[in-house]
PDB file of C-alpha atoms in Angstrom:
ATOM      1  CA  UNK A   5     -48.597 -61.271 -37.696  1.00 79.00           C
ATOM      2  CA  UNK A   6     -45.646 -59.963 -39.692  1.00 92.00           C
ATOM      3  CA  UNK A   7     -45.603 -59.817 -43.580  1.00 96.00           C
ATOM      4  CA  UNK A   8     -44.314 -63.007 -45.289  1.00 97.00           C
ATOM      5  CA  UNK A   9     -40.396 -62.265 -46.935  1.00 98.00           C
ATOM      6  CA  UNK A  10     -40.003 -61.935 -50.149  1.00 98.00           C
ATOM      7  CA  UNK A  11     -37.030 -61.087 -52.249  1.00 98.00           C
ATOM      8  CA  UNK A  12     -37.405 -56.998 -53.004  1.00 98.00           C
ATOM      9  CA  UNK A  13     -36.413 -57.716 -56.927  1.00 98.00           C
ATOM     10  CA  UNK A  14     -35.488 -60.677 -59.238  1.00 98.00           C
ATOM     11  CA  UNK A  15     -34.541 -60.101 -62.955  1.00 97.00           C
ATOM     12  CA  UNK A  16     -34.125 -62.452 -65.926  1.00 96.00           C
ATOM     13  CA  UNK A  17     -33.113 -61.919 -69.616  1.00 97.00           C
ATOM     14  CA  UNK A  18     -36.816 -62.982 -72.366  1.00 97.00           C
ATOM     15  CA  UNK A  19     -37.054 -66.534 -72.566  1.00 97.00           C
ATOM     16  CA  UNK A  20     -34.973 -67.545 -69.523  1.00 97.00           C
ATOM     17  CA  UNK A  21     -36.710 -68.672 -65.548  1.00 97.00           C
ATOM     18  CA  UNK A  22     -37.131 -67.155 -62.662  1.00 98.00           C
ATOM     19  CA  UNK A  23     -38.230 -67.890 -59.488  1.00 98.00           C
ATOM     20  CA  UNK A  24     -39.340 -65.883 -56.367  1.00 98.00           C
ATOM     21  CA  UNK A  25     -39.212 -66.986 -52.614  1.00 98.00           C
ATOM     22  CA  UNK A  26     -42.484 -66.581 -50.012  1.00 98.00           C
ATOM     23  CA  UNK A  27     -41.179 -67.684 -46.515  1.00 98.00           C
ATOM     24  CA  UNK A  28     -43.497 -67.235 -43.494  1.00 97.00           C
ATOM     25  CA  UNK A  29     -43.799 -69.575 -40.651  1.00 97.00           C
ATOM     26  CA  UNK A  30     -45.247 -72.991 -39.603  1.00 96.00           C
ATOM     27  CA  UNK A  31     -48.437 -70.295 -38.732  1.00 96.00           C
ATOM     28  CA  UNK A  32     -49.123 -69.476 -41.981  1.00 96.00           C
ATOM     29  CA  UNK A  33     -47.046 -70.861 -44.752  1.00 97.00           C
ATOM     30  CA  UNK A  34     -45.738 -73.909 -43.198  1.00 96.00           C
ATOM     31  CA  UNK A  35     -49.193 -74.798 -41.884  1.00 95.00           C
ATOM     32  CA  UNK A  36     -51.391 -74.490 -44.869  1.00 95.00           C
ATOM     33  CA  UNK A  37     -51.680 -75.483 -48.425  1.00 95.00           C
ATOM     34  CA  UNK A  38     -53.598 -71.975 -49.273  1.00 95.00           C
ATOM     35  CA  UNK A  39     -50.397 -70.109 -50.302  1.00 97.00           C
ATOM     36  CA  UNK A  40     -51.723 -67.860 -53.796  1.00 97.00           C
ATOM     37  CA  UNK A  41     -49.481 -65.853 -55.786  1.00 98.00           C
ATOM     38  CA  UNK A  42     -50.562 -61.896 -57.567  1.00 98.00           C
ATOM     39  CA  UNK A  43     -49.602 -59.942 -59.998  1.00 98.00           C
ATOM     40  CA  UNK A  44     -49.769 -56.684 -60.058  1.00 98.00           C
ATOM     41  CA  UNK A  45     -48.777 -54.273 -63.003  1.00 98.00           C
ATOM     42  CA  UNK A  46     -49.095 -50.365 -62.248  1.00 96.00           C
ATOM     43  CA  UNK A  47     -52.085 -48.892 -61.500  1.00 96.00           C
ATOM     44  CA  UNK A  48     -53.907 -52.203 -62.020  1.00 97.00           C
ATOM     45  CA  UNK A  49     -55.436 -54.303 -59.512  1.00 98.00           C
ATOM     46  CA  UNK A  50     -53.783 -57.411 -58.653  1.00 98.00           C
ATOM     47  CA  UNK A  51     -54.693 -61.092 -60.734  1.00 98.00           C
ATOM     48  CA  UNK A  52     -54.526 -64.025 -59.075  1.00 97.00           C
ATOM     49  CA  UNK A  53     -52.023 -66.289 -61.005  1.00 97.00           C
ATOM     50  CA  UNK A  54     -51.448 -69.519 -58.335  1.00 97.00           C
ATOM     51  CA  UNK A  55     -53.646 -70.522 -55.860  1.00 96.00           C
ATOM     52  CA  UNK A  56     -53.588 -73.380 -52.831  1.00 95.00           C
ATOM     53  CA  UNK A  57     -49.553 -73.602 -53.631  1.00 96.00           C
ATOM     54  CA  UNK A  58     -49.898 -74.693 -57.238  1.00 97.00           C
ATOM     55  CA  UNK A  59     -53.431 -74.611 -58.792  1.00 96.00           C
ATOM     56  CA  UNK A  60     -53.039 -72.035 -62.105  1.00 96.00           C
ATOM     57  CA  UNK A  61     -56.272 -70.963 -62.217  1.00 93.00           C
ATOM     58  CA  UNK A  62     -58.253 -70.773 -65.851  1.00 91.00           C
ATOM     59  CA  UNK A  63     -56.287 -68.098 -68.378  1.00 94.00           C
ATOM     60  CA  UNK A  64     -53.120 -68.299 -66.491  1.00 96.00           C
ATOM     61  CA  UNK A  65     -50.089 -68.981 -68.533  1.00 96.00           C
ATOM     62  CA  UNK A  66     -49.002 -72.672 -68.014  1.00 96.00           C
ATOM     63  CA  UNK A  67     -45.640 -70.860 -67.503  1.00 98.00           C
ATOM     64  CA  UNK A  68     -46.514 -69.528 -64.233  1.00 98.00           C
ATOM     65  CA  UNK A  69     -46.196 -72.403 -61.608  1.00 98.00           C
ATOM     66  CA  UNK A  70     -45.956 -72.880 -57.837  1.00 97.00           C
ATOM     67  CA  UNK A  71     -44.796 -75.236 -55.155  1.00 97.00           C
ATOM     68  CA  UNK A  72     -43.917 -75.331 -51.117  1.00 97.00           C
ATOM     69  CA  UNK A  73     -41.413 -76.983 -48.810  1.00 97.00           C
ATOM     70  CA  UNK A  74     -41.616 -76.252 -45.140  1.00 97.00           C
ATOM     71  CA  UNK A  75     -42.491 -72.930 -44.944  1.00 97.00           C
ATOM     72  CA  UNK A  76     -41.066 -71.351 -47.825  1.00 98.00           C
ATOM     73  CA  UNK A  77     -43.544 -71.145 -51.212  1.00 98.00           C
ATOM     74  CA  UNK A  78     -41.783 -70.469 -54.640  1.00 98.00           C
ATOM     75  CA  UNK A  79     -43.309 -69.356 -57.826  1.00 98.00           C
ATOM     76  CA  UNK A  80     -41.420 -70.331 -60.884  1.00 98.00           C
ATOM     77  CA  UNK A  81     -42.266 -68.385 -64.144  1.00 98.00           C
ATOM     78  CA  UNK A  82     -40.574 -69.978 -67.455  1.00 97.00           C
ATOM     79  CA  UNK A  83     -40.215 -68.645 -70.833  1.00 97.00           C
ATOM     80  CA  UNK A  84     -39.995 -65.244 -69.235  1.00 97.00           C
ATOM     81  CA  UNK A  85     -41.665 -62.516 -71.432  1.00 97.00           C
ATOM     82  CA  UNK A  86     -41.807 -58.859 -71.170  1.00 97.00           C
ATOM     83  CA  UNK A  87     -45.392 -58.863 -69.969  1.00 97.00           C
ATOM     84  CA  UNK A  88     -44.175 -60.551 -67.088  1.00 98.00           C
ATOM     85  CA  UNK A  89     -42.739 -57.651 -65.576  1.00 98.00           C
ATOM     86  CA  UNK A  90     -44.926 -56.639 -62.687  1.00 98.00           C
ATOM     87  CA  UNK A  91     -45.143 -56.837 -59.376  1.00 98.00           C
ATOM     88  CA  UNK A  92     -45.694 -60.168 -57.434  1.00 98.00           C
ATOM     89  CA  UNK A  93     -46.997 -60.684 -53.896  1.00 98.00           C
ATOM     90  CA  UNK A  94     -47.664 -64.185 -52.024  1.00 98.00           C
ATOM     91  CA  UNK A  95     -50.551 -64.533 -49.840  1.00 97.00           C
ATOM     92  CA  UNK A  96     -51.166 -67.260 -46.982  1.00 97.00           C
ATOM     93  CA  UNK A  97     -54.303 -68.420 -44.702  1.00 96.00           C
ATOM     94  CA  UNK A  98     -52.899 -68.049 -40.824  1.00 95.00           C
ATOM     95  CA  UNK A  99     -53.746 -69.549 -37.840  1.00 94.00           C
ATOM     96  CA  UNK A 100     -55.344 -66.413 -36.905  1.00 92.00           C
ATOM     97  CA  UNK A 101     -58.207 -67.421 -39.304  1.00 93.00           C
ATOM     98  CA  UNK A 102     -57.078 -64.357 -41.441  1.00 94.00           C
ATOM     99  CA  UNK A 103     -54.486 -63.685 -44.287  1.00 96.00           C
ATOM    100  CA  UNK A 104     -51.431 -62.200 -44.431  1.00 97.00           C
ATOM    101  CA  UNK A 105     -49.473 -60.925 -47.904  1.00 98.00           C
ATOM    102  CA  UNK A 106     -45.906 -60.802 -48.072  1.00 98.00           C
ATOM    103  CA  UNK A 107     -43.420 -58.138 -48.592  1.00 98.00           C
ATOM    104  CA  UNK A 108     -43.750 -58.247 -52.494  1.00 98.00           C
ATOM    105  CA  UNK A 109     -41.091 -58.917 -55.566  1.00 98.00           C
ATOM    106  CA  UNK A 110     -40.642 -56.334 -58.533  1.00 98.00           C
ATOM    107  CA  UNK A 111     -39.755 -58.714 -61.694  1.00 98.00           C
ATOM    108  CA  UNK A 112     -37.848 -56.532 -63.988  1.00 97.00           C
ATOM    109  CA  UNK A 113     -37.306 -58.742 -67.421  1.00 97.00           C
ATOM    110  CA  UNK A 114     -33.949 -57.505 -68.851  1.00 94.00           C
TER     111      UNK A 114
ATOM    112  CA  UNK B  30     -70.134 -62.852 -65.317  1.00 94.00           C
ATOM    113  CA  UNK B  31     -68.998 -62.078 -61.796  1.00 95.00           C
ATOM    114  CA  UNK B  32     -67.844 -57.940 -60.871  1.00 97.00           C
ATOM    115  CA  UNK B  33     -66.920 -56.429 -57.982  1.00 98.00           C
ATOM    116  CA  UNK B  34     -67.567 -52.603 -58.583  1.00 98.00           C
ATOM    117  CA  UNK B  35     -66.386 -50.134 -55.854  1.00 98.00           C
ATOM    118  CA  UNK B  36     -67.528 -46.432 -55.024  1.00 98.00           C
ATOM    119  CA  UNK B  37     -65.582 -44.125 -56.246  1.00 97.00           C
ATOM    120  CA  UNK B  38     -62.518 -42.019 -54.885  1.00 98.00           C
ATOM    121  CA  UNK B  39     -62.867 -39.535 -51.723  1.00 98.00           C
ATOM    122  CA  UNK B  40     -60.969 -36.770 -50.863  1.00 98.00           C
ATOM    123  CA  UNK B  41     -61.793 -36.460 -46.589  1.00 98.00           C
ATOM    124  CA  UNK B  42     -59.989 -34.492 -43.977  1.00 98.00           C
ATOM    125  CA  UNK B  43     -58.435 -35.988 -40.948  1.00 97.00           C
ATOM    126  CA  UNK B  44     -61.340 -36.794 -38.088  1.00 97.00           C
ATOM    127  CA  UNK B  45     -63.894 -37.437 -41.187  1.00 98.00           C
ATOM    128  CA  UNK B  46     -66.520 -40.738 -40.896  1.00 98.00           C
ATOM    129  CA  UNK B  47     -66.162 -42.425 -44.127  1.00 98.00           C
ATOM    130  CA  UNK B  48     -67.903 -45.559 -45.690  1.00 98.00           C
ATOM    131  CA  UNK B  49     -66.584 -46.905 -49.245  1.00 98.00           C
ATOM    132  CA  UNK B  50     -68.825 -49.736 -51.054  1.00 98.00           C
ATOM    133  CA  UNK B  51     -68.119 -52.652 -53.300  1.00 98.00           C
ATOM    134  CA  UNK B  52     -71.201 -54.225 -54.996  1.00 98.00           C
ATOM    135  CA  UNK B  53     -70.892 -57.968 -56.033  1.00 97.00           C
ATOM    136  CA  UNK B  54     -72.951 -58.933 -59.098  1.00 97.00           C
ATOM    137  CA  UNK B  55     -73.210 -62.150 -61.555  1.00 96.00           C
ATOM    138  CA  UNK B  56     -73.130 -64.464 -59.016  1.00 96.00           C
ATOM    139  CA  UNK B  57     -74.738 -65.567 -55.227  1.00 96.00           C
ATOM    140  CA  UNK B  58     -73.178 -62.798 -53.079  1.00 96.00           C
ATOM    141  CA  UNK B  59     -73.887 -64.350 -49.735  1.00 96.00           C
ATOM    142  CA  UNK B  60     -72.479 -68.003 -50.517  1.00 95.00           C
ATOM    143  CA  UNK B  61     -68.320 -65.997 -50.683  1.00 96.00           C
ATOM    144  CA  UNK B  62     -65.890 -64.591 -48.742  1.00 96.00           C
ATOM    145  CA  UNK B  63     -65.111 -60.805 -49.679  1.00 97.00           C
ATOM    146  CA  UNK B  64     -61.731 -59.464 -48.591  1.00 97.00           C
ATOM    147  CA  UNK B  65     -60.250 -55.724 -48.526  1.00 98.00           C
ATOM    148  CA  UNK B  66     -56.797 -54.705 -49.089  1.00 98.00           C
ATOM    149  CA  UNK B  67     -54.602 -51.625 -48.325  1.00 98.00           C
ATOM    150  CA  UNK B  68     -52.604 -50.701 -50.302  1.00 98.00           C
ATOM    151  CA  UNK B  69     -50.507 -47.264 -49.634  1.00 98.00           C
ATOM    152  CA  UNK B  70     -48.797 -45.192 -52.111  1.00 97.00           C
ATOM    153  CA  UNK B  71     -45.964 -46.792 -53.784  1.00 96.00           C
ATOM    154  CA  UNK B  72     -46.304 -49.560 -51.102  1.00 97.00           C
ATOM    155  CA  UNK B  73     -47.421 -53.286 -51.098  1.00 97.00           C
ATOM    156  CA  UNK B  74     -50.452 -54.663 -50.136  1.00 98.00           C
ATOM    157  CA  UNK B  75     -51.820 -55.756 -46.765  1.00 98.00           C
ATOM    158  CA  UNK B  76     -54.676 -57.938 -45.940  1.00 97.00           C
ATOM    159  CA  UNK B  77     -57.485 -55.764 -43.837  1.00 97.00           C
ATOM    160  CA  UNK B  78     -60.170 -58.218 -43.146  1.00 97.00           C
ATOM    161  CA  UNK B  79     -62.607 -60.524 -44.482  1.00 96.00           C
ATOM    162  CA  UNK B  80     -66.126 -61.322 -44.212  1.00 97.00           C
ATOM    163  CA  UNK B  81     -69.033 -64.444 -45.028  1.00 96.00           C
ATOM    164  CA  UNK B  82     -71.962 -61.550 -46.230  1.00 96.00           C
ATOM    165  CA  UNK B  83     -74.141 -65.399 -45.588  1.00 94.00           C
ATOM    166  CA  UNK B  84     -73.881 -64.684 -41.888  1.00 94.00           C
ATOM    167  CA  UNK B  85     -71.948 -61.802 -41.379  1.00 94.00           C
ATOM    168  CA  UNK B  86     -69.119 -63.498 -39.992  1.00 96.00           C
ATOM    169  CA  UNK B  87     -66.183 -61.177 -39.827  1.00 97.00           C
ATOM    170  CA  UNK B  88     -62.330 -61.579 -39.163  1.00 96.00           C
ATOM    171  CA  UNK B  89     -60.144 -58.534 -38.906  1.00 96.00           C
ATOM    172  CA  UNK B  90     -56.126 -59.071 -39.459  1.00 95.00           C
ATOM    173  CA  UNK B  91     -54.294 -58.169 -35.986  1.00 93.00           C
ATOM    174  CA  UNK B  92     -53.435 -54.515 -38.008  1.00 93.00           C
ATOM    175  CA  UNK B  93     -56.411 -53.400 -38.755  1.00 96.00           C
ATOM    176  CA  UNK B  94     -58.787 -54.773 -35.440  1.00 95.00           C
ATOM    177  CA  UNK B  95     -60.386 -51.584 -34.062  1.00 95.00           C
ATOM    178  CA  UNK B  96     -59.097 -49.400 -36.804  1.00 96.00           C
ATOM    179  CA  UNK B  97     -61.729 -50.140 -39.360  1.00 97.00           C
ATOM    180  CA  UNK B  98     -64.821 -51.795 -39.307  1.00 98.00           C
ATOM    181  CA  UNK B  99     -66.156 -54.041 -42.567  1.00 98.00           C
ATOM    182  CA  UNK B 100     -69.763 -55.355 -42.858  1.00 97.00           C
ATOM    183  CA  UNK B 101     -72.433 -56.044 -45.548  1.00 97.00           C
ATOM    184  CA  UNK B 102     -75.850 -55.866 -46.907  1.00 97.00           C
ATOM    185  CA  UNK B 103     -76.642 -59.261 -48.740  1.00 95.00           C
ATOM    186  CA  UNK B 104     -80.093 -57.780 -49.654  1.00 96.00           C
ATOM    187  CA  UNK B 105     -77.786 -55.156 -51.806  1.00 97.00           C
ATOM    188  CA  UNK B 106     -75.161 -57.356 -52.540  1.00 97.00           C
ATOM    189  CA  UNK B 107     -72.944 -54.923 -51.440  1.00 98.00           C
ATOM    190  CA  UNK B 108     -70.002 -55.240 -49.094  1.00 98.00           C
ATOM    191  CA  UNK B 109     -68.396 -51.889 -46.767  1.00 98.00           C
ATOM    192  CA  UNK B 110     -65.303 -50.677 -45.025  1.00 98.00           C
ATOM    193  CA  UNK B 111     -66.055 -48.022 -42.740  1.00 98.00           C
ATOM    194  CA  UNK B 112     -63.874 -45.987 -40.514  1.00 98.00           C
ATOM    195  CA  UNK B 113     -65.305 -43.211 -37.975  1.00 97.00           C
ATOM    196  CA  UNK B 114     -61.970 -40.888 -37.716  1.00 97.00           C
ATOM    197  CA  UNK B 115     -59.784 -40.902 -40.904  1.00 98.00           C
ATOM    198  CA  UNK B 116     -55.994 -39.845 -40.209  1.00 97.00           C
ATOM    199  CA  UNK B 117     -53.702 -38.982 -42.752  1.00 97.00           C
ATOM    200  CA  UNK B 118     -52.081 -42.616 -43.354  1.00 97.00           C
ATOM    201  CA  UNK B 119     -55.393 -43.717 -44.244  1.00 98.00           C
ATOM    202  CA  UNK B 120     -54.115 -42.612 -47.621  1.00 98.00           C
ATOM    203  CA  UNK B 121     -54.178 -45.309 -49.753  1.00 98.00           C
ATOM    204  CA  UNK B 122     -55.895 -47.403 -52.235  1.00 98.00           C
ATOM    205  CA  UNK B 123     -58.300 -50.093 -51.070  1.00 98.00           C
ATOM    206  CA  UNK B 124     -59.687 -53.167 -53.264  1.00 98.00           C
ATOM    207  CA  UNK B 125     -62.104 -55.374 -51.945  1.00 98.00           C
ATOM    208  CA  UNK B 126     -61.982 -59.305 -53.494  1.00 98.00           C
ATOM    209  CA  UNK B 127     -63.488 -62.332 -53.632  1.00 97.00           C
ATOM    210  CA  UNK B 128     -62.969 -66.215 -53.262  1.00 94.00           C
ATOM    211  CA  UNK B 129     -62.914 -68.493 -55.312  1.00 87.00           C
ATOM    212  CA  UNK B 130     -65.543 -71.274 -55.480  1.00 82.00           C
ATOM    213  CA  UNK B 131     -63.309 -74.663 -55.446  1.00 81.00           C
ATOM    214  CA  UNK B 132     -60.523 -72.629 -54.261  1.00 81.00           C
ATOM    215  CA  UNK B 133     -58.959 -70.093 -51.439  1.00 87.00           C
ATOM    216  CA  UNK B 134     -57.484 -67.712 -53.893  1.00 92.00           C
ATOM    217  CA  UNK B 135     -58.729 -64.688 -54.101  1.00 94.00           C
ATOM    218  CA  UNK B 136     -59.857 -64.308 -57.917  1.00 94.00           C
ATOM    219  CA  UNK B 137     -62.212 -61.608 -58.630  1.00 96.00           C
ATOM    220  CA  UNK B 138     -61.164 -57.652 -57.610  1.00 98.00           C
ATOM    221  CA  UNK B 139     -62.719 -54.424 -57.613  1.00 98.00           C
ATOM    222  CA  UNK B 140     -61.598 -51.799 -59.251  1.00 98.00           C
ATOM    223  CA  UNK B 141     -59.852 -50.132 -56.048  1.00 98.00           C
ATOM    224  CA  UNK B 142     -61.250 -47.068 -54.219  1.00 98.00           C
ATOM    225  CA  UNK B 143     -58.651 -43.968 -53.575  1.00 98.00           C
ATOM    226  CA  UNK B 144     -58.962 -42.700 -50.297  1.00 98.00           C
ATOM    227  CA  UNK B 145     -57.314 -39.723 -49.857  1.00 98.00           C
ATOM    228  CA  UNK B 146     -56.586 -37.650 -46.271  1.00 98.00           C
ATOM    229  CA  UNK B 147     -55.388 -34.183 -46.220  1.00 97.00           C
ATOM    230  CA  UNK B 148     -55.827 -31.082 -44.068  1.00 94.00           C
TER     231      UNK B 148
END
């Protein structure tokens, strides 16, 4: 199974939105509605901030939120602050009965 | 409160056995899925396998089948990846993670282990 695509780098100016593309196939993304998003700052482990497409899970930021059409998954952050910089990577259940992560986005907050 | 705490970081030669750990605690270690990720130096991460430590049930991703092999010990709460001839580009960092109880993300992670492979 190959890596899900996601955009190498998105950048936004403090306060302004952003959002990052996840697109897989009708095996993994398009199928299911577990599609989870992480954050990862350096030399950290990753946090989950989305789970199944658009649950925020407890101490996530209400401005992190999710969503899916087909099989592309987006994860919108608002308000962007300069904590958000990180990196983010999308995860999705497969057919295979595994996961698979995509390629990852590095959010760079002008 | 739940933890995942992993061994700590090797430094092997190429054709070494190795076993890292990660030890679940603060919750009922057999009733969740624990994952492991790769992830290689200054690269993302990749999904290795998972297993159910309830039954042992275990699912490798299409990558990893035959490279690695993950099990557990629910009576030590304690989850492995194991490989039996490291290469170099076994180099990496590996987390392990678990599930989430009314969910499928993945919401608790370890610490990561460093693996490093060199002659």
């Amino acid at each position: 199974q190959s890596a899900l695509t996601q955009p190498a780098s998105v950048s936004g100016s403090p306060g302004q939105s952003i959002t990052i593309s996840c697109t897989g196939t009708s095996s993994d993304v398009g199928g299911y509605k577990y599609v989870s998003w992480y954050q990862q700052h350096p030399g950290k482990a990753p946090k989950l901030m989305i789970s199944d497409v658009s649950n925020r899970p407890s101490g996530v930021s209400n401005r992190f939120s999710g969503s899916k059409s087909g099989n592309t998954a987006s994860l919108t952050i608002s308000g962007l602050q300069a904590e958000d910089e990180a990196d983010y990577y999308c995860s999705s259940y497969t057919s295979s009965s595994t996961y698979v992560f995509g390629t990852g986005t590095k959010v760079t907050v002008l | 409160e739940v933890q995942l705490v992993q061994s700590g970081a090797e430094v092997k030669k190429p054709g070494d056995s190795l076993k890292i750990s990660c030890k679940g605690s603060g919750y009922s270690f057999t009733n969740y899925w624990i994952g492991w990720v790769r992830q290689m130096p200054g690269k993302g991460l990749e999904w290795m396998g998972i297993i159910y430590p309830g039954d042992s049930e275990t699912r490798y991703s299409p990558s990893f089948q035959g490279q690695v092999t993950i099990s557990a010990d629910k009576s030590i709460s304690t989850a492995y990846m194991q490989w039996s001839s490291l290469k170099a580009s076994d180099t990496a960092i590996y987390y392990c993670a678990r599930q989430g109880s009314s969910d499928w993300g993945w919401n608790y992670w370890g610490q990561g282990t460093l693996v490093t492979v060199s002659s």
